[in-house]
mmCIF file with all atom_site columns, C-alpha atoms in Angstrom:
data_model
loop_
_atom_site.group_PDB
_atom_site.id
_atom_site.type_symbol
_atom_site.label_atom_id
_atom_site.label_alt_id
_atom_site.label_comp_id
_atom_site.label_asym_id
_atom_site.label_entity_id
_atom_site.label_seq_id
_atom_site.pdbx_PDB_ins_code
_atom_site.Cartn_x
_atom_site.Cartn_y
_atom_site.Cartn_z
_atom_site.occupancy
_atom_site.B_iso_or_equiv
_atom_site.pdbx_formal_charge
_atom_site.auth_seq_id
_atom_site.auth_comp_id
_atom_site.auth_asym_id
_atom_site.auth_atom_id
_atom_site.pdbx_PDB_model_num
ATOM 1  C CA . MET A 1 1  ? -84.475 185.130 188.247 1.00 0.00 ? 1220 MET A CA 1
ATOM 2  C CA . PRO A 1 2  ? -81.071 184.746 186.574 1.00 0.00 ? 1221 PRO A CA 1
ATOM 3  C CA . GLU A 1 3  ? -78.752 182.140 187.997 1.00 0.00 ? 1222 GLU A CA 1
ATOM 4  C CA . LEU A 1 4  ? -75.742 183.477 189.869 1.00 0.00 ? 1223 LEU A CA 1
ATOM 5  C CA . ARG A 1 5  ? -72.557 181.843 188.704 1.00 0.00 ? 1224 ARG A CA 1
ATOM 6  C CA . PRO A 1 6  ? -69.149 182.143 190.306 1.00 0.00 ? 1225 PRO A CA 1
ATOM 7  C CA . ASP A 1 7  ? -66.442 184.008 188.469 1.00 0.00 ? 1226 ASP A CA 1
ATOM 8  C CA . PRO A 1 8  ? -64.311 181.758 186.278 1.00 0.00 ? 1227 PRO A CA 1
ATOM 9  C CA . PRO A 1 9  ? -61.084 180.580 187.903 1.00 0.00 ? 1228 PRO A CA 1
ATOM 10 C CA . ARG A 1 10 ? -58.184 182.977 187.520 1.00 0.00 ? 1229 ARG A CA 1
ATOM 11 C CA . ARG A 1 11 ? -54.834 181.825 186.280 1.00 0.00 ? 1230 ARG A CA 1
ATOM 12 C CA . PRO A 1 12 ? -51.465 183.330 187.296 1.00 0.00 ? 1231 PRO A CA 1
ATOM 13 C CA . TRP A 1 13 ? -50.993 184.895 183.863 1.00 0.00 ? 1232 TRP A CA 1
ATOM 14 C CA . ASP A 1 14 ? -54.320 186.761 184.293 1.00 0.00 ? 1233 ASP A CA 1
ATOM 15 C CA . VAL A 1 15 ? -52.762 188.947 187.006 1.00 0.00 ? 1234 VAL A CA 1
ATOM 16 C CA . PRO A 1 16 ? -50.705 191.866 185.654 1.00 0.00 ? 1235 PRO A CA 1
ATOM 17 C CA . ASP A 1 17 ? -47.019 192.065 186.525 1.00 0.00 ? 1236 ASP A CA 1
ATOM 18 C CA . GLU A 1 18 ? -47.387 195.647 187.738 1.00 0.00 ? 1237 GLU A CA 1
ATOM 19 C CA . PRO A 1 19 ? -50.190 196.952 189.960 1.00 0.00 ? 1238 PRO A CA 1
ATOM 20 C CA . VAL A 1 20 ? -52.958 198.685 188.036 1.00 0.00 ? 1239 VAL A CA 1
ATOM 21 C CA . ARG A 1 21 ? -53.506 202.243 189.262 1.00 0.00 ? 1240 ARG A CA 1
ATOM 22 C CA . ILE A 1 22 ? -57.049 203.019 190.351 1.00 0.00 ? 1241 ILE A CA 1
ATOM 23 C CA . PRO A 1 23 ? -57.162 206.837 190.684 1.00 0.00 ? 1242 PRO A CA 1
ATOM 24 C CA . GLU A 1 24 ? -57.764 208.212 194.182 1.00 0.00 ? 1243 GLU A CA 1
ATOM 25 C CA . THR A 1 25 ? -58.697 204.853 195.682 1.00 0.00 ? 1244 THR A CA 1
ATOM 26 C CA . GLY A 1 26 ? -55.533 202.748 195.715 1.00 0.00 ? 1245 GLY A CA 1
ATOM 27 C CA . LEU A 1 27 ? -53.884 200.009 193.706 1.00 0.00 ? 1246 LEU A CA 1
ATOM 28 C CA . ASP A 1 28 ? -55.371 196.928 192.074 1.00 0.00 ? 1247 ASP A CA 1
ATOM 29 C CA . THR A 1 29 ? -52.618 194.402 192.806 1.00 0.00 ? 1248 THR A CA 1
ATOM 30 C CA . ASP A 1 30 ? -54.479 191.263 191.724 1.00 0.00 ? 1249 ASP A CA 1
ATOM 31 C CA . GLY A 1 31 ? -55.931 192.459 188.409 1.00 0.00 ? 1250 GLY A CA 1
ATOM 32 C CA . ASP A 1 32 ? -59.628 192.101 189.274 1.00 0.00 ? 1251 ASP A CA 1
ATOM 33 C CA . GLY A 1 33 ? -60.441 195.765 188.611 1.00 0.00 ? 1252 GLY A CA 1
ATOM 34 C CA . VAL A 1 34 ? -61.046 196.591 192.285 1.00 0.00 ? 1253 VAL A CA 1
ATOM 35 C CA . ALA A 1 35 ? -58.579 198.618 194.340 1.00 0.00 ? 1254 ALA A CA 1
ATOM 36 C CA . ASP A 1 36 ? -57.259 196.407 197.129 1.00 0.00 ? 1255 ASP A CA 1
ATOM 37 C CA . THR A 1 37 ? -54.158 198.172 198.468 1.00 0.00 ? 1256 THR A CA 1
ATOM 38 C CA . VAL A 1 38 ? -53.762 201.684 199.848 1.00 0.00 ? 1257 VAL A CA 1
ATOM 39 C CA . VAL A 1 39 ? -50.470 203.229 200.976 1.00 0.00 ? 1258 VAL A CA 1
ATOM 40 C CA . ARG A 1 40 ? -50.602 206.036 203.560 1.00 0.00 ? 1259 ARG A CA 1
ATOM 41 C CA . ASP A 1 41 ? -47.934 207.889 205.505 1.00 0.00 ? 1260 ASP A CA 1
ATOM 42 C CA . ASP A 1 42 ? -48.199 208.081 209.279 1.00 0.00 ? 1261 ASP A CA 1
ATOM 43 C CA . GLY A 1 43 ? -45.484 210.464 210.369 1.00 0.00 ? 1262 GLY A CA 1
ATOM 44 C CA . ALA A 1 44 ? -42.158 208.795 209.600 1.00 0.00 ? 1263 ALA A CA 1
ATOM 45 C CA . ASP A 1 45 ? -43.881 205.441 209.058 1.00 0.00 ? 1264 ASP A CA 1
ATOM 46 C CA . LEU A 1 46 ? -45.611 204.058 205.986 1.00 0.00 ? 1265 LEU A CA 1
ATOM 47 C CA . LEU A 1 47 ? -48.849 202.048 206.264 1.00 0.00 ? 1266 LEU A CA 1
ATOM 48 C CA . ILE A 1 48 ? -49.754 199.467 203.622 1.00 0.00 ? 1267 ILE A CA 1
ATOM 49 C CA . ILE A 1 49 ? -53.449 198.662 203.968 1.00 0.00 ? 1268 ILE A CA 1
ATOM 50 C CA . THR A 1 50 ? -54.773 195.641 202.047 1.00 0.00 ? 1269 THR A CA 1
ATOM 51 C CA . ASP A 1 51 ? -58.331 194.424 201.470 1.00 0.00 ? 1270 ASP A CA 1
ATOM 52 C CA . LEU A 1 52 ? -57.900 190.760 200.498 1.00 0.00 ? 1271 LEU A CA 1
ATOM 53 C CA . ASP A 1 53 ? -61.568 189.865 199.918 1.00 0.00 ? 1272 ASP A CA 1
ATOM 54 C CA . ALA A 1 54 ? -62.846 193.090 198.246 1.00 0.00 ? 1273 ALA A CA 1
ATOM 55 C CA . ASP A 1 55 ? -65.378 193.884 200.976 1.00 0.00 ? 1274 ASP A CA 1
ATOM 56 C CA . GLY A 1 56 ? -64.032 197.422 201.487 1.00 0.00 ? 1275 GLY A CA 1
ATOM 57 C CA . VAL A 1 57 ? -62.541 196.637 204.898 1.00 0.00 ? 1276 VAL A CA 1
ATOM 58 C CA . ALA A 1 58 ? -58.828 196.265 205.597 1.00 0.00 ? 1277 ALA A CA 1
ATOM 59 C CA . ASP A 1 59 ? -57.805 192.662 206.173 1.00 0.00 ? 1278 ASP A CA 1
ATOM 60 C CA . GLN A 1 60 ? -54.105 193.350 206.701 1.00 0.00 ? 1279 GLN A CA 1
ATOM 61 C CA . VAL A 1 61 ? -52.129 196.438 207.698 1.00 0.00 ? 1280 VAL A CA 1
ATOM 62 C CA . LEU A 1 62 ? -48.345 196.574 207.584 1.00 0.00 ? 1281 LEU A CA 1
ATOM 63 C CA . ARG A 1 63 ? -46.350 199.400 209.182 1.00 0.00 ? 1282 ARG A CA 1
ATOM 64 C CA . LEU A 1 64 ? -42.940 200.138 207.680 1.00 0.00 ? 1283 LEU A CA 1
ATOM 65 C CA . THR A 1 65 ? -40.988 202.204 210.183 1.00 0.00 ? 1284 THR A CA 1
ATOM 66 C CA . GLY A 1 66 ? -38.345 204.804 209.449 1.00 0.00 ? 1285 GLY A CA 1
ATOM 67 C CA . THR A 1 67 ? -35.712 202.316 210.653 1.00 0.00 ? 1286 THR A CA 1
ATOM 68 C CA . GLY A 1 68 ? -36.763 199.709 208.086 1.00 0.00 ? 1287 GLY A CA 1
ATOM 69 C CA . GLU A 1 69 ? -38.660 197.494 210.513 1.00 0.00 ? 1288 GLU A CA 1
ATOM 70 C CA . VAL A 1 70 ? -41.898 195.925 209.231 1.00 0.00 ? 1289 VAL A CA 1
ATOM 71 C CA . ARG A 1 71 ? -44.701 195.302 211.717 1.00 0.00 ? 1290 ARG A CA 1
ATOM 72 C CA . MET A 1 72 ? -48.091 193.731 211.106 1.00 0.00 ? 1291 MET A CA 1
ATOM 73 C CA . ILE A 1 73 ? -50.834 195.664 212.871 1.00 0.00 ? 1292 ILE A CA 1
ATOM 74 C CA . GLU A 1 74 ? -53.284 193.317 214.546 1.00 0.00 ? 1293 GLU A CA 1
ATOM 75 C CA . LEU A 1 75 ? -56.864 194.057 213.537 1.00 0.00 ? 1294 LEU A CA 1
ATOM 76 C CA . LEU A 1 76 ? -59.092 193.077 216.418 1.00 0.00 ? 1295 LEU A CA 1
ATOM 77 C CA . ASP A 1 77 ? -62.432 193.865 214.802 1.00 0.00 ? 1296 ASP A CA 1
ATOM 78 C CA . THR A 1 78 ? -62.821 194.248 211.037 1.00 0.00 ? 1297 THR A CA 1
ATOM 79 C CA . ARG A 1 79 ? -66.616 194.415 210.808 1.00 0.00 ? 1298 ARG A CA 1
ATOM 80 C CA . PRO A 1 80 ? -67.578 197.244 208.399 1.00 0.00 ? 1299 PRO A CA 1
ATOM 81 C CA . GLU A 1 81 ? -69.726 199.021 210.969 1.00 0.00 ? 1300 GLU A CA 1
ATOM 82 C CA . THR A 1 82 ? -66.780 199.386 213.385 1.00 0.00 ? 1301 THR A CA 1
ATOM 83 C CA . THR A 1 83 ? -63.882 200.317 211.101 1.00 0.00 ? 1302 THR A CA 1
ATOM 84 C CA . GLY A 1 84 ? -62.028 203.564 211.553 1.00 0.00 ? 1303 GLY A CA 1
ATOM 85 C CA . PRO A 1 85 ? -61.244 205.940 208.699 1.00 0.00 ? 1304 PRO A CA 1
ATOM 86 C CA . ALA A 1 86 ? -57.636 204.714 208.374 1.00 0.00 ? 1305 ALA A CA 1
ATOM 87 C CA . LEU A 1 87 ? -58.807 201.137 207.834 1.00 0.00 ? 1306 LEU A CA 1
ATOM 88 C CA . ASP A 1 88 ? -61.803 201.703 205.565 1.00 0.00 ? 1307 ASP A CA 1
ATOM 89 C CA . LEU A 1 89 ? -60.829 201.430 201.885 1.00 0.00 ? 1308 LEU A CA 1
ATOM 90 C CA . ASP A 1 90 ? -64.079 202.938 200.540 1.00 0.00 ? 1309 ASP A CA 1
#
């Protein structure tokens, strides 16, 4: 059986300056080739949904309101089997 090795460490210059567009699935903001950020509108508000560990489940959701206020939405349960469609990045 082949030995599993961790990915080599990433350096700051390995991450692109601009997000890499992944069609239909979101943005790759850390340059690892996996979409990790999705932007959705919710009426007058904008939701920024981020998957920090590439497991396909939102780890952080920010709501930008029409008045310019930014709110972090608390995620009480982020287990894949209980996510709703707005929080599932797959």
